[in-house]
């Protein structure tokens, strides 16, 4: 079945450090891939998405490229801020309305 | 605020009691989803409505769970005879079906956190 695996947290970085959160997937067909972010006390918000191979999703300085050959969708940001501290969820949907999420990665950014 | 809203935000109940949660989607959205999120895990799909029709149910949704969306607007999720294993965050999401399914975006509410004692 379809599944998503993402790196365990917490990931702790200093402000302005480079961020990578790894995400790999298993899916039949041609899924859409996405990253959602969950700030403390809030609901999940879509951060970025990509719907086909080699697409790059980007938002708020975050980027992720849909790599079909490595079945990956790693999240990157060149310079993190304290306000980026949150839980990040990688996920996919593959032709149905059901979203499948990874377990989440908590990011802590220290000033 | 025109986002997805959920009530209550927190619920504490004793084992064996019934609980009901409400979700109000974004007004023009015709699709509505329920997910469950346990500690340290990502959200897991429970069920999905298009307008008032419940089109898919996960195997996670036991007979004690029932969801309705009577007029195609708000939805309720009821859990009967709650068990401690039902303790989780229950998330609602909505989307608009006017685009291809892979282009749709689900918008999530803040969730209802249930604790069963």
mmCIF file of N, CA and C in Angstrom, chain A residues 1-108:
data_model
loop_
_atom_site.group_PDB
_atom_site.id
_atom_site.type_symbol
_atom_site.label_atom_id
_atom_site.label_comp_id
_atom_site.label_asym_id
_atom_site.label_seq_id
_atom_site.Cartn_x
_atom_site.Cartn_y
_atom_site.Cartn_z
ATOM 1 N N UNK A 1 0.828 -1.199 0.000
ATOM 2 C CA UNK A 1 0.000 0.000 0.000
ATOM 3 C C UNK A 1 0.858 1.243 0.000
ATOM 4 N N UNK A 2 0.212 2.377 -0.127
ATOM 5 C CA UNK A 2 0.923 3.657 -0.137
ATOM 6 C C UNK A 2 1.409 4.019 1.259
ATOM 7 N N UNK A 3 2.587 4.611 1.333
ATOM 8 C CA UNK A 3 3.132 5.004 2.630
ATOM 9 C C UNK A 3 4.139 6.130 2.473
ATOM 10 N N UNK A 4 4.402 6.802 3.587
ATOM 11 C CA UNK A 4 5.364 7.908 3.624
ATOM 12 C C UNK A 4 6.277 7.704 4.826
ATOM 13 N N UNK A 5 7.554 7.880 4.616
ATOM 14 C CA UNK A 5 8.528 7.770 5.698
ATOM 15 C C UNK A 5 9.312 9.072 5.783
ATOM 16 N N UNK A 6 9.332 9.668 6.956
ATOM 17 C CA UNK A 6 10.106 10.885 7.124
ATOM 18 C C UNK A 6 11.010 10.772 8.333
ATOM 19 N N UNK A 7 12.058 11.580 8.343
ATOM 20 C CA UNK A 7 13.064 11.474 9.389
ATOM 21 C C UNK A 7 12.453 11.833 10.732
ATOM 22 N N UNK A 8 12.975 11.140 11.755
ATOM 23 C CA UNK A 8 12.474 11.384 13.094
ATOM 24 C C UNK A 8 13.054 12.676 13.644
ATOM 25 N N UNK A 9 12.325 13.280 14.517
ATOM 26 C CA UNK A 9 12.821 14.464 15.197
ATOM 27 C C UNK A 9 13.099 14.171 16.659
ATOM 28 N N UNK A 10 13.295 15.216 17.432
ATOM 29 C CA UNK A 10 13.285 16.588 16.953
ATOM 30 C C UNK A 10 14.583 16.969 16.245
ATOM 31 N N UNK A 11 14.435 17.899 15.336
ATOM 32 C CA UNK A 11 15.579 18.505 14.688
ATOM 33 C C UNK A 11 15.787 19.863 15.341
ATOM 34 N N UNK A 12 16.949 20.085 15.893
ATOM 35 C CA UNK A 12 17.251 21.327 16.579
ATOM 36 C C UNK A 12 18.342 22.066 15.824
ATOM 37 N N UNK A 13 18.047 23.304 15.440
ATOM 38 C CA UNK A 13 18.978 24.110 14.669
ATOM 39 C C UNK A 13 19.096 25.500 15.274
ATOM 40 N N UNK A 14 20.189 26.133 14.987
ATOM 41 C CA UNK A 14 20.340 27.544 15.340
ATOM 42 C C UNK A 14 19.738 28.400 14.243
ATOM 43 N N UNK A 15 19.300 29.580 14.612
ATOM 44 C CA UNK A 15 18.730 30.508 13.631
ATOM 45 C C UNK A 15 19.730 30.723 12.495
ATOM 46 N N UNK A 16 19.213 30.787 11.277
ATOM 47 C CA UNK A 16 19.958 30.988 10.024
ATOM 48 C C UNK A 16 20.658 29.720 9.540
ATOM 49 N N UNK A 17 20.488 28.610 10.208
ATOM 50 C CA UNK A 17 21.074 27.351 9.725
ATOM 51 C C UNK A 17 20.283 26.830 8.543
ATOM 52 N N UNK A 18 20.893 25.886 7.816
ATOM 53 C CA UNK A 18 20.242 25.233 6.677
ATOM 54 C C UNK A 18 19.442 24.037 7.185
ATOM 55 N N UNK A 19 18.237 23.888 6.624
ATOM 56 C CA UNK A 19 17.346 22.821 7.056
ATOM 57 C C UNK A 19 17.123 21.811 5.935
ATOM 58 N N UNK A 20 17.220 20.540 6.282
ATOM 59 C CA UNK A 20 16.740 19.462 5.412
ATOM 60 C C UNK A 20 15.946 18.494 6.264
ATOM 61 N N UNK A 21 14.742 18.186 5.824
ATOM 62 C CA UNK A 21 13.944 17.121 6.438
ATOM 63 C C UNK A 21 13.665 16.107 5.331
ATOM 64 N N UNK A 22 14.154 14.893 5.536
ATOM 65 C CA UNK A 22 14.026 13.865 4.500
ATOM 66 C C UNK A 22 12.641 13.224 4.505
ATOM 67 N N UNK A 23 12.166 12.945 3.297
ATOM 68 C CA UNK A 23 10.884 12.270 3.121
ATOM 69 C C UNK A 23 10.984 11.352 1.914
ATOM 70 N N UNK A 24 10.616 10.099 2.091
ATOM 71 C CA UNK A 24 10.523 9.162 0.974
ATOM 72 C C UNK A 24 9.143 8.547 0.975
ATOM 73 N N UNK A 25 8.735 8.036 -0.171
ATOM 74 C CA UNK A 25 7.366 7.520 -0.272
ATOM 75 C C UNK A 25 7.338 6.222 -1.060
ATOM 76 N N UNK A 26 6.256 5.502 -0.856
ATOM 77 C CA UNK A 26 5.913 4.318 -1.651
ATOM 78 C C UNK A 26 4.500 4.521 -2.138
ATOM 79 N N UNK A 27 4.305 4.426 -3.441
ATOM 80 C CA UNK A 27 2.964 4.658 -3.970
ATOM 81 C C UNK A 27 2.798 3.966 -5.306
ATOM 82 N N UNK A 28 1.568 3.569 -5.580
ATOM 83 C CA UNK A 28 1.231 3.094 -6.917
ATOM 84 C C UNK A 28 0.786 4.300 -7.739
ATOM 85 N N UNK A 29 1.007 4.221 -9.018
ATOM 86 C CA UNK A 29 0.579 5.317 -9.863
ATOM 87 C C UNK A 29 1.449 6.543 -9.715
ATOM 88 N N UNK A 30 0.814 7.696 -9.865
ATOM 89 C CA UNK A 30 1.544 8.969 -9.879
ATOM 90 C C UNK A 30 0.958 9.894 -8.823
ATOM 91 N N UNK A 31 1.486 9.807 -7.601
ATOM 92 C CA UNK A 31 0.883 10.586 -6.518
ATOM 93 C C UNK A 31 1.218 12.065 -6.599
ATOM 94 N N UNK A 32 0.426 12.859 -5.924
ATOM 95 C CA UNK A 32 0.810 14.220 -5.562
ATOM 96 C C UNK A 32 1.487 14.164 -4.211
ATOM 97 N N UNK A 33 2.473 14.998 -4.017
ATOM 98 C CA UNK A 33 3.220 15.038 -2.761
ATOM 99 C C UNK A 33 3.076 16.410 -2.137
ATOM 100 N N UNK A 34 3.103 16.440 -0.817
ATOM 101 C CA UNK A 34 2.931 17.729 -0.145
ATOM 102 C C UNK A 34 3.633 17.726 1.202
ATOM 103 N N UNK A 35 3.843 18.938 1.696
ATOM 104 C CA UNK A 35 4.290 19.175 3.063
ATOM 105 C C UNK A 35 3.263 20.073 3.745
ATOM 106 N N UNK A 36 2.828 19.631 4.926
ATOM 107 C CA UNK A 36 1.995 20.452 5.791
ATOM 108 C C UNK A 36 2.811 20.818 7.019
ATOM 109 N N UNK A 37 2.474 21.973 7.623
ATOM 110 C CA UNK A 37 3.131 22.419 8.846
ATOM 111 C C UNK A 37 2.070 22.633 9.921
ATOM 112 N N UNK A 38 2.415 22.258 11.137
ATOM 113 C CA UNK A 38 1.494 22.412 12.269
ATOM 114 C C UNK A 38 2.198 23.212 13.345
ATOM 115 N N UNK A 39 1.766 24.455 13.522
ATOM 116 C CA UNK A 39 2.295 25.298 14.589
ATOM 117 C C UNK A 39 1.572 24.955 15.893
ATOM 118 N N UNK A 40 2.179 25.214 17.016
ATOM 119 C CA UNK A 40 1.560 24.854 18.299
ATOM 120 C C UNK A 40 0.148 25.405 18.436
ATOM 121 N N UNK A 41 -0.786 24.538 18.771
ATOM 122 C CA UNK A 41 -2.167 24.955 19.010
ATOM 123 C C UNK A 41 -2.971 25.248 17.751
ATOM 124 N N UNK A 42 -2.408 24.984 16.593
ATOM 125 C CA UNK A 42 -3.109 25.283 15.345
ATOM 126 C C UNK A 42 -3.313 24.032 14.508
ATOM 127 N N UNK A 43 -4.151 24.160 13.482
ATOM 128 C CA UNK A 43 -4.371 23.050 12.563
ATOM 129 C C UNK A 43 -3.252 22.952 11.546
ATOM 130 N N UNK A 44 -3.282 21.875 10.777
ATOM 131 C CA UNK A 44 -2.286 21.691 9.721
ATOM 132 C C UNK A 44 -2.520 22.710 8.607
ATOM 133 N N UNK A 45 -1.427 23.289 8.128
ATOM 134 C CA UNK A 45 -1.502 24.235 7.018
ATOM 135 C C UNK A 45 -0.648 23.703 5.880
ATOM 136 N N UNK A 46 -1.172 23.795 4.669
ATOM 137 C CA UNK A 46 -0.377 23.379 3.520
ATOM 138 C C UNK A 46 0.811 24.312 3.368
ATOM 139 N N UNK A 47 2.001 23.726 3.298
ATOM 140 C CA UNK A 47 3.210 24.523 3.114
ATOM 141 C C UNK A 47 3.572 24.572 1.623
ATOM 142 N N UNK A 48 3.601 23.411 0.982
ATOM 143 C CA UNK A 48 3.874 23.357 -0.450
ATOM 144 C C UNK A 48 3.465 22.003 -0.990
ATOM 145 N N UNK A 49 3.334 21.938 -2.317
ATOM 146 C CA UNK A 49 2.959 20.667 -2.931
ATOM 147 C C UNK A 49 3.557 20.570 -4.324
ATOM 148 N N UNK A 50 3.607 19.352 -4.843
ATOM 149 C CA UNK A 50 4.058 19.093 -6.213
ATOM 150 C C UNK A 50 3.224 17.947 -6.763
ATOM 151 N N UNK A 51 2.777 18.072 -7.988
ATOM 152 C CA UNK A 51 1.835 17.103 -8.531
ATOM 153 C C UNK A 51 2.433 16.161 -9.564
ATOM 154 N N UNK A 52 3.649 16.411 -10.015
ATOM 155 C CA UNK A 52 4.271 15.482 -10.952
ATOM 156 C C UNK A 52 5.786 15.501 -10.809
ATOM 157 N N UNK A 53 6.410 14.477 -11.369
ATOM 158 C CA UNK A 53 7.853 14.312 -11.234
ATOM 159 C C UNK A 53 8.607 15.546 -11.724
ATOM 160 N N UNK A 54 9.651 15.890 -10.985
ATOM 161 C CA UNK A 54 10.558 17.019 -11.246
ATOM 162 C C UNK A 54 9.953 18.375 -10.909
ATOM 163 N N UNK A 55 8.686 18.410 -10.511
ATOM 164 C CA UNK A 55 8.099 19.668 -10.036
ATOM 165 C C UNK A 55 8.786 20.085 -8.747
ATOM 166 N N UNK A 56 8.926 21.383 -8.581
ATOM 167 C CA UNK A 56 9.434 21.920 -7.325
ATOM 168 C C UNK A 56 8.332 22.744 -6.686
ATOM 169 N N UNK A 57 7.983 22.401 -5.456
ATOM 170 C CA UNK A 57 7.064 23.214 -4.681
ATOM 171 C C UNK A 57 7.857 24.175 -3.819
ATOM 172 N N UNK A 58 7.348 25.394 -3.649
ATOM 173 C CA UNK A 58 8.067 26.359 -2.822
ATOM 174 C C UNK A 58 7.087 27.317 -2.165
ATOM 175 N N UNK A 59 7.469 27.758 -0.958
ATOM 176 C CA UNK A 59 6.624 28.697 -0.213
ATOM 177 C C UNK A 59 7.399 29.148 1.010
ATOM 178 N N UNK A 60 7.374 30.423 1.297
ATOM 179 C CA UNK A 60 7.976 30.989 2.510
ATOM 180 C C UNK A 60 9.446 30.610 2.656
ATOM 181 N N UNK A 61 10.150 30.435 1.564
ATOM 182 C CA UNK A 61 11.560 30.095 1.615
ATOM 183 C C UNK A 61 11.823 28.595 1.680
ATOM 184 N N UNK A 62 10.778 27.797 1.831
ATOM 185 C CA UNK A 62 10.901 26.346 1.833
ATOM 186 C C UNK A 62 10.773 25.832 0.400
ATOM 187 N N UNK A 63 11.493 24.746 0.112
ATOM 188 C CA UNK A 63 11.422 24.116 -1.209
ATOM 189 C C UNK A 63 11.442 22.607 -1.060
ATOM 190 N N UNK A 64 10.830 21.929 -2.033
ATOM 191 C CA UNK A 64 10.936 20.473 -2.105
ATOM 192 C C UNK A 64 10.747 20.081 -3.563
ATOM 193 N N UNK A 65 11.550 19.136 -4.038
ATOM 194 C CA UNK A 65 11.490 18.689 -5.430
ATOM 195 C C UNK A 65 11.021 17.245 -5.484
ATOM 196 N N UNK A 66 10.063 16.983 -6.320
ATOM 197 C CA UNK A 66 9.465 15.659 -6.516
ATOM 198 C C UNK A 66 10.442 14.822 -7.350
ATOM 199 N N UNK A 67 11.108 13.874 -6.709
ATOM 200 C CA UNK A 67 12.095 13.012 -7.363
ATOM 201 C C UNK A 67 11.542 11.604 -7.498
ATOM 202 N N UNK A 68 11.082 11.274 -8.701
ATOM 203 C CA UNK A 68 10.470 9.960 -8.900
ATOM 204 C C UNK A 68 11.531 8.853 -8.846
ATOM 205 N N UNK A 69 12.732 9.157 -9.337
ATOM 206 C CA UNK A 69 13.761 8.107 -9.402
ATOM 207 C C UNK A 69 14.214 7.660 -8.020
ATOM 208 N N UNK A 70 14.153 8.566 -7.042
ATOM 209 C CA UNK A 70 14.537 8.207 -5.675
ATOM 210 C C UNK A 70 13.331 8.164 -4.741
ATOM 211 N N UNK A 71 12.150 8.308 -5.293
ATOM 212 C CA UNK A 71 10.882 8.377 -4.540
ATOM 213 C C UNK A 71 11.042 9.249 -3.285
ATOM 214 N N UNK A 72 11.489 10.480 -3.513
ATOM 215 C CA UNK A 72 11.750 11.372 -2.396
ATOM 216 C C UNK A 72 11.131 12.739 -2.624
ATOM 217 N N UNK A 73 10.941 13.458 -1.506
ATOM 218 C CA UNK A 73 10.382 14.808 -1.543
ATOM 219 C C UNK A 73 10.926 15.535 -0.313
ATOM 220 N N UNK A 74 12.217 15.741 -0.280
ATOM 221 C CA UNK A 74 12.883 16.314 0.883
ATOM 222 C C UNK A 74 12.594 17.817 0.990
ATOM 223 N N UNK A 75 12.364 18.259 2.216
ATOM 224 C CA UNK A 75 12.064 19.670 2.482
ATOM 225 C C UNK A 75 13.354 20.398 2.839
ATOM 226 N N UNK A 76 13.568 21.565 2.248
ATOM 227 C CA UNK A 76 14.776 22.342 2.510
ATOM 228 C C UNK A 76 14.433 23.814 2.709
ATOM 229 N N UNK A 77 15.263 24.457 3.539
ATOM 230 C CA UNK A 77 15.200 25.909 3.678
ATOM 231 C C UNK A 77 16.610 26.409 3.950
ATOM 232 N N UNK A 78 16.987 27.469 3.288
ATOM 233 C CA UNK A 78 18.363 27.933 3.374
ATOM 234 C C UNK A 78 18.727 28.593 4.691
ATOM 235 N N UNK A 79 17.753 29.210 5.356
ATOM 236 C CA UNK A 79 18.051 29.962 6.576
ATOM 237 C C UNK A 79 16.804 29.964 7.453
ATOM 238 N N UNK A 80 16.802 29.125 8.478
ATOM 239 C CA UNK A 80 15.594 28.993 9.303
ATOM 240 C C UNK A 80 15.527 30.116 10.328
ATOM 241 N N UNK A 81 14.306 30.397 10.743
ATOM 242 C CA UNK A 81 14.036 31.402 11.762
ATOM 243 C C UNK A 81 13.354 30.731 12.956
ATOM 244 N N UNK A 82 13.388 31.421 14.076
ATOM 245 C CA UNK A 82 12.725 30.874 15.275
ATOM 246 C C UNK A 82 11.252 30.606 14.985
ATOM 247 N N UNK A 83 10.641 31.450 14.174
ATOM 248 C CA UNK A 83 9.212 31.308 13.849
ATOM 249 C C UNK A 83 8.917 30.069 13.001
ATOM 250 N N UNK A 84 9.934 29.402 12.496
ATOM 251 C CA UNK A 84 9.732 28.159 11.737
ATOM 252 C C UNK A 84 9.570 26.948 12.648
ATOM 253 N N UNK A 85 9.738 27.116 13.934
ATOM 254 C CA UNK A 85 9.586 26.017 14.879
ATOM 255 C C UNK A 85 8.163 25.477 14.820
ATOM 256 N N UNK A 86 8.042 24.211 14.503
ATOM 257 C CA UNK A 86 6.727 23.600 14.268
ATOM 258 C C UNK A 86 6.953 22.116 14.008
ATOM 259 N N UNK A 87 5.847 21.411 13.727
ATOM 260 C CA UNK A 87 5.934 20.020 13.285
ATOM 261 C C UNK A 87 5.614 19.984 11.794
ATOM 262 N N UNK A 88 6.432 19.302 11.032
ATOM 263 C CA UNK A 88 6.296 19.241 9.582
ATOM 264 C C UNK A 88 5.898 17.824 9.166
ATOM 265 N N UNK A 89 4.860 17.729 8.340
ATOM 266 C CA UNK A 89 4.333 16.444 7.888
ATOM 267 C C UNK A 89 4.481 16.338 6.375
ATOM 268 N N UNK A 90 5.113 15.280 5.940
ATOM 269 C CA UNK A 90 5.172 14.941 4.522
ATOM 270 C C UNK A 90 3.996 14.032 4.212
ATOM 271 N N UNK A 91 3.464 14.104 3.012
ATOM 272 C CA UNK A 91 2.331 13.243 2.699
ATOM 273 C C UNK A 91 2.108 13.109 1.208
ATOM 274 N N UNK A 92 1.150 12.248 0.875
ATOM 275 C CA UNK A 92 0.816 12.032 -0.528
ATOM 276 C C UNK A 92 -0.657 11.720 -0.689
ATOM 277 N N UNK A 93 -1.113 11.912 -1.899
ATOM 278 C CA UNK A 93 -2.415 11.427 -2.304
ATOM 279 C C UNK A 93 -2.251 10.835 -3.695
ATOM 280 N N UNK A 94 -2.893 9.694 -3.901
ATOM 281 C CA UNK A 94 -2.652 8.969 -5.142
ATOM 282 C C UNK A 94 -3.964 8.626 -5.817
ATOM 283 N N UNK A 95 -4.630 9.628 -6.328
ATOM 284 C CA UNK A 95 -5.826 9.381 -7.115
ATOM 285 C C UNK A 95 -7.084 9.182 -6.300
ATOM 286 N N UNK A 96 -6.963 9.232 -4.980
ATOM 287 C CA UNK A 96 -8.162 9.195 -4.143
ATOM 288 C C UNK A 96 -8.173 10.468 -3.304
ATOM 289 N N UNK A 97 -9.188 10.617 -2.524
ATOM 290 C CA UNK A 97 -9.286 11.820 -1.710
ATOM 291 C C UNK A 97 -8.637 11.648 -0.344
ATOM 292 N N UNK A 98 -8.088 10.492 -0.125
ATOM 293 C CA UNK A 98 -7.481 10.175 1.159
ATOM 294 C C UNK A 98 -6.035 10.646 1.152
ATOM 295 N N UNK A 99 -5.664 11.436 2.152
ATOM 296 C CA UNK A 99 -4.276 11.837 2.302
ATOM 297 C C UNK A 99 -3.565 10.833 3.206
ATOM 298 N N UNK A 100 -2.325 10.524 2.876
ATOM 299 C CA UNK A 100 -1.494 9.659 3.708
ATOM 300 C C UNK A 100 -0.312 10.485 4.184
ATOM 301 N N UNK A 101 -0.138 10.511 5.489
ATOM 302 C CA UNK A 101 0.888 11.360 6.094
ATOM 303 C C UNK A 101 1.998 10.519 6.701
ATOM 304 N N UNK A 102 3.187 11.124 6.786
ATOM 305 C CA UNK A 102 4.253 10.567 7.599
ATOM 306 C C UNK A 102 3.996 10.868 9.068
ATOM 307 N N UNK A 103 4.929 10.464 9.912
ATOM 308 C CA UNK A 103 4.742 10.606 11.354
ATOM 309 C C UNK A 103 5.054 12.006 11.861
ATOM 310 N N UNK A 104 5.589 12.855 11.014
ATOM 311 C CA UNK A 104 5.883 14.223 11.437
ATOM 312 C C UNK A 104 7.299 14.380 11.959
ATOM 313 N N UNK A 105 7.864 15.549 11.751
ATOM 314 C CA UNK A 105 9.201 15.882 12.254
ATOM 315 C C UNK A 105 9.111 17.224 12.969
ATOM 316 N N UNK A 106 9.467 17.200 14.253
ATOM 317 C CA UNK A 106 9.436 18.449 15.029
ATOM 318 C C UNK A 106 10.725 19.218 14.797
ATOM 319 N N UNK A 107 10.591 20.478 14.460
ATOM 320 C CA UNK A 107 11.736 21.371 14.264
ATOM 321 C C UNK A 107 11.763 22.397 15.386
ATOM 322 N N UNK A 108 12.910 22.516 16.021
ATOM 323 C CA UNK A 108 13.131 23.559 17.022
ATOM 324 C C UNK A 108 14.257 24.457 16.529
#
